[in-house]
Structures are given as structure tokens and as C-alpha cells.
Coordinates of C-alpha atoms in Angstrom, one line a residue:
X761 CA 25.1 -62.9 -3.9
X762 CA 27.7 -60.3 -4.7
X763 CA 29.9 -62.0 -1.7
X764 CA 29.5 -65.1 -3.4
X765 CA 30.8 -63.7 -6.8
X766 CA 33.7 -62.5 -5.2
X767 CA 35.2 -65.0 -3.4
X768 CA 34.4 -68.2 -5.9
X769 CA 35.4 -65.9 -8.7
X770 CA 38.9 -64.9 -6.4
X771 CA 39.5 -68.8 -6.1
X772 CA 38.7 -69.7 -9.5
X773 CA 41.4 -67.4 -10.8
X774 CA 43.5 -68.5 -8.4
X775 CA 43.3 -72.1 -9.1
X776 CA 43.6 -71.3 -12.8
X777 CA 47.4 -69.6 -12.3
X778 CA 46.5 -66.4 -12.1
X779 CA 48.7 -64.0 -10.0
X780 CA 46.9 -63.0 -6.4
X781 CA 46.7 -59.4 -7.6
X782 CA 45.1 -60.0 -10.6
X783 CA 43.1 -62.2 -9.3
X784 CA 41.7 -59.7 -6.6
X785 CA 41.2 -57.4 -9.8
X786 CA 38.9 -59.2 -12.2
X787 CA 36.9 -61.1 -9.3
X788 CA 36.5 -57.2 -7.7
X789 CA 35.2 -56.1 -11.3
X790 CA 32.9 -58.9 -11.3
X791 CA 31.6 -58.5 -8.0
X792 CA 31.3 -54.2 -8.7
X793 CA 29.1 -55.4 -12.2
X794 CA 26.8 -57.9 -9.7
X795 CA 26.3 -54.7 -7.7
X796 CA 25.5 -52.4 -10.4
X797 CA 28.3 -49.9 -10.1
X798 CA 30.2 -48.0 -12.3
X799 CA 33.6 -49.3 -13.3
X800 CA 34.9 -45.6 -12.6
X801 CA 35.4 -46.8 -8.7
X802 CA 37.8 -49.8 -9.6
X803 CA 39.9 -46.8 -11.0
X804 CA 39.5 -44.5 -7.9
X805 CA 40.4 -47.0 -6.1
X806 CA 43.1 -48.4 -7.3
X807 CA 44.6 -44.8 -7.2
X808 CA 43.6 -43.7 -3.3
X809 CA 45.4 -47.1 -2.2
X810 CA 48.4 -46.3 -4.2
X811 CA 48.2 -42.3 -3.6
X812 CA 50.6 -42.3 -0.3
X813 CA 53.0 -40.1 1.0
X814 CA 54.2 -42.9 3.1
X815 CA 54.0 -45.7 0.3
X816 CA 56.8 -43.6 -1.6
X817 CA 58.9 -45.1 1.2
X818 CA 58.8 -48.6 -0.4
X819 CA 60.3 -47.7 -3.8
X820 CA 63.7 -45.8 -2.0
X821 CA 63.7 -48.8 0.6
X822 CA 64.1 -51.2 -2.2
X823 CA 66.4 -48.6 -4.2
X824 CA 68.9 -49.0 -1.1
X825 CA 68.9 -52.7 -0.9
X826 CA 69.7 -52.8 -4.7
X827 CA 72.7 -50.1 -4.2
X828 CA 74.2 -51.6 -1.9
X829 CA 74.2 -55.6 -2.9
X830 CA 75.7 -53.9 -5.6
X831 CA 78.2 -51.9 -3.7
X832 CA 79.7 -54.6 -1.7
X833 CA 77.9 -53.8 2.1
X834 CA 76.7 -57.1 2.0
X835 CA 79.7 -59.3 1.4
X836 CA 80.9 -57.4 4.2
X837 CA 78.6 -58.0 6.7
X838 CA 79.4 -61.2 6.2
X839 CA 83.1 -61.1 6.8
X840 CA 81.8 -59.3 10.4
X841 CA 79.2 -62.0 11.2
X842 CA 81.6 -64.6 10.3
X843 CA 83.9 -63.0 12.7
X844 CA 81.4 -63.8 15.4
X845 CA 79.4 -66.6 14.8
X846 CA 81.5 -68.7 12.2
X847 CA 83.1 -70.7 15.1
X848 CA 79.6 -71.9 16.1
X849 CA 78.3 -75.3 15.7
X850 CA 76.5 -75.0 12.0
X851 CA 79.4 -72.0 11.7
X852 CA 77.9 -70.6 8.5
X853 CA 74.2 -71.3 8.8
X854 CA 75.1 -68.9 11.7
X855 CA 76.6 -66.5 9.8
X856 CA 73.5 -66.1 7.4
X857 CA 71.0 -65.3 10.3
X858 CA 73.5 -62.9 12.1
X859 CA 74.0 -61.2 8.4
X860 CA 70.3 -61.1 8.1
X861 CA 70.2 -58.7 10.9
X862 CA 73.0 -56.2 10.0
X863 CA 71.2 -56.3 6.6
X864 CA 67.5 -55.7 8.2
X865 CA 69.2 -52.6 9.2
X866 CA 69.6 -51.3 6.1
X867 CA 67.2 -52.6 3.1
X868 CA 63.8 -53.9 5.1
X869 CA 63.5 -57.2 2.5
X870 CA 63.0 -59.9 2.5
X871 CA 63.1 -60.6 -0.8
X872 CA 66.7 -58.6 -1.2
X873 CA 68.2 -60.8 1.9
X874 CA 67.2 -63.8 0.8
X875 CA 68.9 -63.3 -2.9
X876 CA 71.8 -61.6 -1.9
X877 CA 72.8 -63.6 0.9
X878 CA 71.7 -66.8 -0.8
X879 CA 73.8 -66.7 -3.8
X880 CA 76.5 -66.5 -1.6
X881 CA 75.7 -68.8 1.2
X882 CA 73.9 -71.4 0.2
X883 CA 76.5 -72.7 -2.5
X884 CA 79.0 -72.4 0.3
X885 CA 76.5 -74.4 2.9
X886 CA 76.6 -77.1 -0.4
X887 CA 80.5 -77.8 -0.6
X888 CA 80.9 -77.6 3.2
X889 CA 78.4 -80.9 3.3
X890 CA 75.1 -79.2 4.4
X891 CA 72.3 -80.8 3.4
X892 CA 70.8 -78.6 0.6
X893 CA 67.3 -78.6 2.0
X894 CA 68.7 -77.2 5.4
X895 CA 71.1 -74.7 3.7
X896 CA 68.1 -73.5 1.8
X897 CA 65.6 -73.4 4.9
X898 CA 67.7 -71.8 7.1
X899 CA 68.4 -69.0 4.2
X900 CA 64.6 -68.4 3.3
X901 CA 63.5 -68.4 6.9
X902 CA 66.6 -65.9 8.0
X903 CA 65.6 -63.5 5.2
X904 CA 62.1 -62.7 7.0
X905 CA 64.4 -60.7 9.8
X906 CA 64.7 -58.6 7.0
X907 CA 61.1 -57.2 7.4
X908 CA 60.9 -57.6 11.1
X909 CA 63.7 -55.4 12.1
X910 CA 63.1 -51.6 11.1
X911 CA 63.5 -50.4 8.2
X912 CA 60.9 -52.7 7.2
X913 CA 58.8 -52.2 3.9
X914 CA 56.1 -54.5 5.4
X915 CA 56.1 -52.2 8.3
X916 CA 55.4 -48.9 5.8
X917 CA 52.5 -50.9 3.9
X918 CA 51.0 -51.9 7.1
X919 CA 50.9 -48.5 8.6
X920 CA 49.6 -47.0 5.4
X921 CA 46.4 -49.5 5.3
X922 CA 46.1 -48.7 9.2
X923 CA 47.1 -45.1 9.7
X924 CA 49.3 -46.5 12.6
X925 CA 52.5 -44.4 13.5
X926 CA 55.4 -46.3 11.1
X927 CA 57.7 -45.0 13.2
X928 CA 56.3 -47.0 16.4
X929 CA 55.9 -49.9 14.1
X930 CA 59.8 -50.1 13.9
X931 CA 60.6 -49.6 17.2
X932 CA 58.1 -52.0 17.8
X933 CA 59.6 -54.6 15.5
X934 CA 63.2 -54.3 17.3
X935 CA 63.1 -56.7 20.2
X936 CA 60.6 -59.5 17.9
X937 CA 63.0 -59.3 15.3
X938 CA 66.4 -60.3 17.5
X939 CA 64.0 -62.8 19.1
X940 CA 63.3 -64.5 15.8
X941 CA 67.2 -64.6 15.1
X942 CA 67.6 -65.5 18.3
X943 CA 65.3 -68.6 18.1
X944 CA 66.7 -69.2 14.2
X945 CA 70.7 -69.7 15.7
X946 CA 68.9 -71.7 18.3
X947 CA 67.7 -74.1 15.7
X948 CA 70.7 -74.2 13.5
X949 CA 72.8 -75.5 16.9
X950 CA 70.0 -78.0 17.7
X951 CA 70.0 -79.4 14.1
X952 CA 73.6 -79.0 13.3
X953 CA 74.6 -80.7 16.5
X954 CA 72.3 -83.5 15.4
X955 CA 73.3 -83.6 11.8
X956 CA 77.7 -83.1 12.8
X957 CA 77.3 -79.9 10.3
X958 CA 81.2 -78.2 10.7
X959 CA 82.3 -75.1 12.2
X960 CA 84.6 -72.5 10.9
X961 CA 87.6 -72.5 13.0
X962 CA 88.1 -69.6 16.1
X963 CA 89.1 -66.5 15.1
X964 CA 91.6 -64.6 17.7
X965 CA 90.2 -61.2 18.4
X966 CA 93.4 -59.7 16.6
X967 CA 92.0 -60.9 13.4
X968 CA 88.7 -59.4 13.7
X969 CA 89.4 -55.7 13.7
X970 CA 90.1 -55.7 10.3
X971 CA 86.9 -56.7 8.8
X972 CA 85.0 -54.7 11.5
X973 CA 87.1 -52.1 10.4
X974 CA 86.4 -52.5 6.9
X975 CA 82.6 -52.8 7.4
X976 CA 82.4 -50.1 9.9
X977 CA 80.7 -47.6 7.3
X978 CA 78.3 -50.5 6.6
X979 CA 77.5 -50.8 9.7
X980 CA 76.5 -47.5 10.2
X981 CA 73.9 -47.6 7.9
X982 CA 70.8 -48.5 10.6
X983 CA 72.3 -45.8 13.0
X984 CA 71.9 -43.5 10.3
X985 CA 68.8 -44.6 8.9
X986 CA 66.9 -45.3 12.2
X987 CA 68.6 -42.8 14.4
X988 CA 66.3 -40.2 11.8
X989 CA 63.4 -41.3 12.1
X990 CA 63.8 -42.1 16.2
X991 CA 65.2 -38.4 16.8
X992 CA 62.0 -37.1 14.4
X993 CA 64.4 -35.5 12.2
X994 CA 63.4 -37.1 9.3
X995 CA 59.9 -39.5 8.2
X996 CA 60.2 -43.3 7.5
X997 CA 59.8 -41.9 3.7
X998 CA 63.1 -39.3 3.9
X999 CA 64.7 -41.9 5.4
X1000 CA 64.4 -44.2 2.7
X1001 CA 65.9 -41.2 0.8
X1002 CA 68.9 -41.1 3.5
X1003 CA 69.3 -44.5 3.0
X1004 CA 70.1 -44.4 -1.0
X1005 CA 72.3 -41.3 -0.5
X1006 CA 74.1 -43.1 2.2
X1007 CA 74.4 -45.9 -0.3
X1008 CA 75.3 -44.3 -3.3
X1009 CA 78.1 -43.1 -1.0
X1010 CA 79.5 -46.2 -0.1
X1011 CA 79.5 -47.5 -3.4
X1012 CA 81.4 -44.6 -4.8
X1013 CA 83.7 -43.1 -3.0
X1014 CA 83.5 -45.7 0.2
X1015 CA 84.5 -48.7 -1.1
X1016 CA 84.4 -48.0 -4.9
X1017 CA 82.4 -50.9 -6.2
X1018 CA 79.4 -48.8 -8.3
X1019 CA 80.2 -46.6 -11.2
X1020 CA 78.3 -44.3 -12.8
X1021 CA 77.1 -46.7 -15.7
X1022 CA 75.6 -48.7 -12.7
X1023 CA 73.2 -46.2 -11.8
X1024 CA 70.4 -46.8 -14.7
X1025 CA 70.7 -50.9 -14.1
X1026 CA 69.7 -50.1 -10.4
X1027 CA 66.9 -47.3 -11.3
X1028 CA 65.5 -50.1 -13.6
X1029 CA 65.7 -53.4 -11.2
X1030 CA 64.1 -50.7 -8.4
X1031 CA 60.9 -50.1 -10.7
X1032 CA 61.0 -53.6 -11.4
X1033 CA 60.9 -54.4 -7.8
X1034 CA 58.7 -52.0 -6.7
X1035 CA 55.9 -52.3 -9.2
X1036 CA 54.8 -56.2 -7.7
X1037 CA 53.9 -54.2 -4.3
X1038 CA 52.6 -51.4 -5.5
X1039 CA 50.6 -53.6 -7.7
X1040 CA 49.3 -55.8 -5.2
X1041 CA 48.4 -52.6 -3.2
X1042 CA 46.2 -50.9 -5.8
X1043 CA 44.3 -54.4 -6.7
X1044 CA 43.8 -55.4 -2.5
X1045 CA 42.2 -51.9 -2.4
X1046 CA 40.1 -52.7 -4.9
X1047 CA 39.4 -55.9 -3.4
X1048 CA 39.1 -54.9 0.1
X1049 CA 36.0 -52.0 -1.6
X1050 CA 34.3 -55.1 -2.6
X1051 CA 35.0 -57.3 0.3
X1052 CA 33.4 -54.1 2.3
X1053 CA 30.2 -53.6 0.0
X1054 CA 28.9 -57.3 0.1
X1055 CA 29.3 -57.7 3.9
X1056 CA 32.0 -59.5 4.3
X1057 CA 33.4 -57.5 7.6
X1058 CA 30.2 -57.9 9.4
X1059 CA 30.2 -61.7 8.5
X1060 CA 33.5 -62.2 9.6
X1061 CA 33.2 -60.3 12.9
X1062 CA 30.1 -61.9 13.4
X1063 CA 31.7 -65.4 13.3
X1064 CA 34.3 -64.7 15.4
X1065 CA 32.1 -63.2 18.3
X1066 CA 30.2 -66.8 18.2
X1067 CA 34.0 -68.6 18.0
X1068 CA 36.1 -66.6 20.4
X1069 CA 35.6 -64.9 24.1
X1070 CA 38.4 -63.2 24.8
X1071 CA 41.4 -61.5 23.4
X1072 CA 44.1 -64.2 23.8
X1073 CA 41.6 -66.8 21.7
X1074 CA 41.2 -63.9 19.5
X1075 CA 44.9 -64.0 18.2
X1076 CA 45.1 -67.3 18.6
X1077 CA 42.4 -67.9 15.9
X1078 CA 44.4 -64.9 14.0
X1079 CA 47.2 -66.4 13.8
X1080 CA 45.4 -70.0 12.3
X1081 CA 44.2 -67.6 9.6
X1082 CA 46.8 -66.4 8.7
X1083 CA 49.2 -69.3 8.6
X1084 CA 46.5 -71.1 6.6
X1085 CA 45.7 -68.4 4.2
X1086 CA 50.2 -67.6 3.9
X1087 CA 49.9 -71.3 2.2
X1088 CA 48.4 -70.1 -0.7
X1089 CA 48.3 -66.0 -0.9
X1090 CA 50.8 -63.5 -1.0
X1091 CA 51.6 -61.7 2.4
X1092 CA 51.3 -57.7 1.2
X1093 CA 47.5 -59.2 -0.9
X1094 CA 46.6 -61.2 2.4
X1095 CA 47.3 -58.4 4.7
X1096 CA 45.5 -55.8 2.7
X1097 CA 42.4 -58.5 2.7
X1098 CA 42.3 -59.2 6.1
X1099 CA 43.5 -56.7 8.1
X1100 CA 41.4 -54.1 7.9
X1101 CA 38.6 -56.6 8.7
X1102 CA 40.1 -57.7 12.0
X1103 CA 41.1 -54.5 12.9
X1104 CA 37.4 -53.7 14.3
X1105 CA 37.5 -56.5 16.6
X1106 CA 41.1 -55.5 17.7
X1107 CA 39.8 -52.4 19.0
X1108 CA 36.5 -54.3 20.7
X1109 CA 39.2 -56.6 22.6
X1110 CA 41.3 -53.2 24.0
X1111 CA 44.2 -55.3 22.1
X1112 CA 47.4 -52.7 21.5
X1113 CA 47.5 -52.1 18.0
X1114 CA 51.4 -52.6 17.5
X1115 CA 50.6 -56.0 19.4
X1116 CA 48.4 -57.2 16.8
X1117 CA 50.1 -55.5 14.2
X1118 CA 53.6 -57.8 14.8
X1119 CA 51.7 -61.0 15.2
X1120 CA 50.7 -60.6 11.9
X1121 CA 53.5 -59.1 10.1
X1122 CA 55.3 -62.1 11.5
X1123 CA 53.4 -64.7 11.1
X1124 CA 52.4 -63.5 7.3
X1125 CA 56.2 -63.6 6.8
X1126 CA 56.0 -67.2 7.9
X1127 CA 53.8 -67.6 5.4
X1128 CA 56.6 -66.4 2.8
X1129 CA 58.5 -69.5 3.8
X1130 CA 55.9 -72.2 3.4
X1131 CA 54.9 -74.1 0.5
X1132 CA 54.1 -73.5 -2.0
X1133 CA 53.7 -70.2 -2.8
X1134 CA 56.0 -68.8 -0.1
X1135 CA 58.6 -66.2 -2.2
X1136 CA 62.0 -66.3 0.0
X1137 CA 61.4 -70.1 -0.5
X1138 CA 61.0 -70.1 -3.9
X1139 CA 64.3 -67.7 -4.0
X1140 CA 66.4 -69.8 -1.3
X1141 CA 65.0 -73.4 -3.5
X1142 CA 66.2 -71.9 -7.0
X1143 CA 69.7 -71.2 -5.6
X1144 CA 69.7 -74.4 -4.1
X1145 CA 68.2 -76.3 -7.2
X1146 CA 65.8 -78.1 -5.2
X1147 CA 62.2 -78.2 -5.0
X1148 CA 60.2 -75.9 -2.5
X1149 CA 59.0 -79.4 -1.5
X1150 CA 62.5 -80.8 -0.5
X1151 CA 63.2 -77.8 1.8
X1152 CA 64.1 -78.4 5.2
X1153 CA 62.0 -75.8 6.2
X1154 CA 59.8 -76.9 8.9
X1155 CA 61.6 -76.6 12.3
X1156 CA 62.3 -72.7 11.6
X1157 CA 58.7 -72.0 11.0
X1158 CA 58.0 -74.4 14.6
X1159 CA 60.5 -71.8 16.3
X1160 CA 59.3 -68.9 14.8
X1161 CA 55.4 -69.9 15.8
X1162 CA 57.3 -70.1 19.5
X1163 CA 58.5 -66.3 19.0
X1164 CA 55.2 -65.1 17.9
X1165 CA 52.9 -66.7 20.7
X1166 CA 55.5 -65.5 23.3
X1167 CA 54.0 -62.0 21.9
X1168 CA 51.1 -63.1 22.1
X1169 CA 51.1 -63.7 25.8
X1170 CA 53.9 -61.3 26.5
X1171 CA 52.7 -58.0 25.0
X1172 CA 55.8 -56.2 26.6
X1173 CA 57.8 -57.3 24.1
X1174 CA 56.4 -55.3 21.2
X1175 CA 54.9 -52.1 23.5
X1176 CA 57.8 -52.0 25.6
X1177 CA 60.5 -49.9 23.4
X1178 CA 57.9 -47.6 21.7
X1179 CA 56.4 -47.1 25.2
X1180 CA 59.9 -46.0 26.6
X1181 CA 61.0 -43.8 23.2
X1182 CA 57.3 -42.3 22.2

């Protein structure tokens, strides 16, 4: 009865507009009422989720994405990737996945790569005669590098529900994340070639140095920030901290684009940003308590010992969950619903933790770029001014489905890296 509540309650708020965190809220209260217990534990815990030395990561990962769109690191990176990639077939589709990866280095959005890079590129895609649909597709879908490659605030959120090692979470995310821009610049050639999208003309090596020059301190930013946490001398959480200093930095004395009247804009549209997480986190707490007093782990592990017989079938069924529930519920709320569910039957199977824990970061980040809730789309179709309907968006999520059933049966390439460094 009390699983019942939950869940039709969860989808009627749902269907009725309200937010996925809210929604995990009230049905949670109803369900906790059913039950008979006090509404003192909905408080409790909404505060344990939330109470986390390594949540305070998130807020001063999202502080250092803000600093430096502000501070001009990102319309340098894109003079650099341009510099390598703008001479390719679909030259600056190109440049907007290489970009996503010196910018994963540094900010561990999504959210902040697709804006950023978006209110650049995608107007540019426009008057060069890409189809708007493609220049917004390839945008939204290049943004989830963001949270594949370390730092990654998906990556902190996960190992705080888990207790996994963040740090082997982002070395873990390393090789997946160039894959997936890898197989992204695949598709932009494929399509562009098909479609006669332009190319930038070559640029002679002599012209090169003196972006790379420019961006150099940029570019440091990952070595800085990673190297830290790699060496052990400081956590995932101080080196969010590094990462705003570093920032600050650049954007004063650097390359002189942030003044000190800057500084309480950025505070506020860092709380602003931080509290839809943070939110989220608190209610899927709440939500995962009830989930876990009407059953609904024993139900679901049940089912899946009657559907699957192995490991590989396992994630394969996984992965159709998670792509079908991505349609309709927000990555951070379905991760905190169904993770710690699965993560008893991950453990049954002798599965590697970071294994499983990369298939579905990934493949919840795909979910960011379907319709229609997907949030980079939403972002990449706004600047665009299309709907998230009208998005070419569907051959980048085919490719990135290829990336993450590669991992699937080729472990190596998560475990491989930590396994060497840890």
C-alpha cells in the first residue's frame, strides 16, 4: 500500500508540472503519513543527505565555472581548439566538442558548457549555414563531456550516495570521456560530410603559438586542479577551492577581465546554481527513505533475478532503465532513486563498482540530451530558438550508446587508469 502511494502519488505530481524534487517531497510525505511516521524524519533526512563534506565540492565546482566564463578562459579555449580542429570537415561543430574537453577540465558542467559555449557557437554554427537543429545537437550533446571528464560534479554526488573513492571516479572518467568526444567529432565528420557543412580554412603552425600562448594559463587549470587530487595533496572538495583561487586569478591579474564589483554577481549566480542540486539531493534522500521502507529494493532486485542471469544482461537492462526513465526525470533525482537500489545486485554480479558507476553517469547524461526534459537541450534549443523537438539530436545519443556499451563489454577502459595510479 505505502509503495503504491509513493509512486502514483510521484507520477501524479509529475504529470501535473511539478518539479522532480518536489515531487519526490510531497509523494515521500504522503507515503511517511501511510506508514504512520513522524514528519520529524522527512527533516532528518533531508539534512543527512545534504550534510557532506564532499557535497561542499559541488557549490566551489560551480563557483569556478561561473569565474571563469566570466573571466575570459573560455573564449580562449576556443581560439586553441579552433587552432586545431577548425580546418576539419564541420570546422566549428569541431571546435565545440574539442572546447568541451579543455572546459571539462576545469568547471565539471554540463550545464556551464553548454551555456557558455552555446551563446557563442551556436549563433556562429547559424550564419555559417548549419542547420540549427544540428548546431544545437551537437552543442547539448558536447556539453555532457563536461561531467564525464574529472572534475565532474556528477562524479562528487555519485560518490557521496555510494561512499565510492571520488578521486577513482575521475580517473575513472578520463579515457570514457575522450571516447565520447572522440565518437562526437566522429559524428560531426559523418554528418557534415553528408550535409557539405564548411570548414574553417588551415591555419600554418606559425599562427597557432599565439593563442596557445595566450591560453596557456587556461590551460593549466586541469593540471592544477587534477594533479591535486591525483598526487593526494589536496581532496576533490579543496580542489574545488584551488580551482576558484586559480580562477579568481586569471580573471584579475591574468587576463584582467573580472573586477572586484564582479565578485557579488558570481557569489549570487553560484547559490543560484547550486541550490537545484542540492535541492534535488535532500528531496531523493527523502525519497530513496521511503522507496526503502515500502520494499521497493527487494521488489526491484527480485525482478531482476527472474529477468537477467548474468552481469552483462544485468547492465544491459541498466542501461534500458535508465535511458527510459532520463526521458522524463532529472539525472542527479534519477540517480539518487535508483542507484542505491542497483547497487546490491552490482555487488551480487562481482561487477567493478567504477564500471557500473560510468555506465550510468553516462548514460544518465544522455538522458540530459533527450526530449523533453533533457536540461543541456533545453539550454542548446533556447539559444538556438527552436523547439527541443526540432533538435537534431539523435545520432549523438546513437554514438554515445556505442561508447557506453564498449564499457560495458570492455571494462578496461574505466578500471584501467585508476588501477595503474591507485
Amino acid at each position: 500500500m505505502e509503495l503504491l502511494v509513493l509512486l502514483a502519488s510521484f507520477i501524479l505530481f509529475l504529470v501535473l508540472g511539478a518539479s522532480v524534487a518536489s515531487a519526490m517531497i510531497v509523494s515521500a510525505v504522503l507515503s511517511l503519513m501511510v506508514n504512520g511516521l513522524p514528519m520529524t524524519i522527512m527533516a532528518e533526512r533531508v539534512l543527512s543527505g545534504i550534510n557532506s563534506y564532499t557535497l561542499l565540492a559541488v557549490p566551489f565546482f560551480i563557483f569556478a565555472a561561473v569565474i571563469m566564463n566570466r573571466a575570459g578562459l573560455t573564449d580562449r579555449l576556443l581560439e586553441v581548439a579552433r587552432c586545431f580542429v577548425g580546418h576539419f570537415r564541420g570546422g566549428t561543430a569541431q571546435v565545440d566538442v574539442l572546447a568541451s574537453i579543455f572546459f571539462a577540465g576545469m568547471s565539471g558542467s554540463a550545464t556551464a558548457d553548454a551555456a557558455s559555449q552555446g551563446r557563442i557557437l551556436i549563433p556562429h554554427m547559424k550564419k555559417e549555414g548549419y542547420d540549427a537543429g544540428f548546431a544545437a545537437g551537437v552543442n547539448s550533446a558536447s556539453a555532457t563531456i563536461g561531467a564525464i571528464i574529472p572534475p565532474s560534479i556528477t562524479m562528487v554526488i555519485y560518490g557521496s550516495v555510494t561512499n565510492i573513492s571520488v578521486g577513482a571516479l575521475f580517473l575513472a572518467g578520463i579515457i570514457p570521456g575522450l571516447l565520447v568526444g572522440l565518437a562526437l567529432m566522429t559524428m560531426v565528420t559523418f554528418l557534415s560530410a553528408r550535409r557539405g557543412y564548411p570548414r574553417q580554412p588551415y591555419m600554418p603552425w606559425k599562427d597557432r603559438w599565439q593563442p596557445i600562448f595566450t591560453a596557456f594559463p587556461a590551460l593549466l587549470a586541469p593540471v592544477i586542479i587534477l594533479g591535486g587530487i591525483f598526487t593526494g595533496a589536496t581532496t576533490p572538495t579543496e580542489a574545488g577551492v584551488v580551482a576558484c583561487v586559480y580562477g579568481l586569478f586569471l580573471g584579475f591579474f591574468v587576463y584582467r577581465e573580472l573586477k572586484v564589483k564582479d565578485i557579488m554577481p558570481l557569489l549570487a549566480e553560484t547559490v543560484e546554481a547550486t541550490a537545484v542540486p542540492v535541492y534535488i539531493i535532500g528531496a531523493g534522500s527523502v525519497f530513496g527513505f521511503a522507496l526503502t521502507m515500502s520494499g521497493f529494493g527487494f521488489m526491484v532486485q527480485d525482478m531482476m533475478a527472474g529477468l537477467v542471469q548474468g552481469p552483462t544482461a544485468f547492465l544491459l537492462v541498466v542501461i534500458a532503465i535508465f535511458m527510459l526513465v532520463g526521458l522524463f526525470v532529472e539525472g542527479t533525482a534519477a540517480m539518487l532513486i535508483f542507484v542505491p537500489v542497483f547497487m546490491p545486485i552490482v555487488q551480487q554480479f562481482g561487477i567493478d563498482q567504477l564500471q557500473f558507476a560510468i555506465i550510468v553517469i553516462i548514460t544518465l547524461l544522455i538522458g540530459t540530451i533527450t526530449p523533453p526534459v533533457g536540461l543541456q537541450l533545453f539550454i542548446a534549443a533556447d539559444i538556438a530558438k527552436l523547439s527541443v523537438f526540432k533538435v537534431d539530436i539523435w545520432p549523438f545519443v546513437a554514438i554515445m550508446l556505442v561508447v557506453v556499451l564498449a564499457i560495458v563489454f570492455a571494462p578496461g577502459l574505466v578500471t584501467w587508469l585508476p588501477g595503474l595510479i591507485l
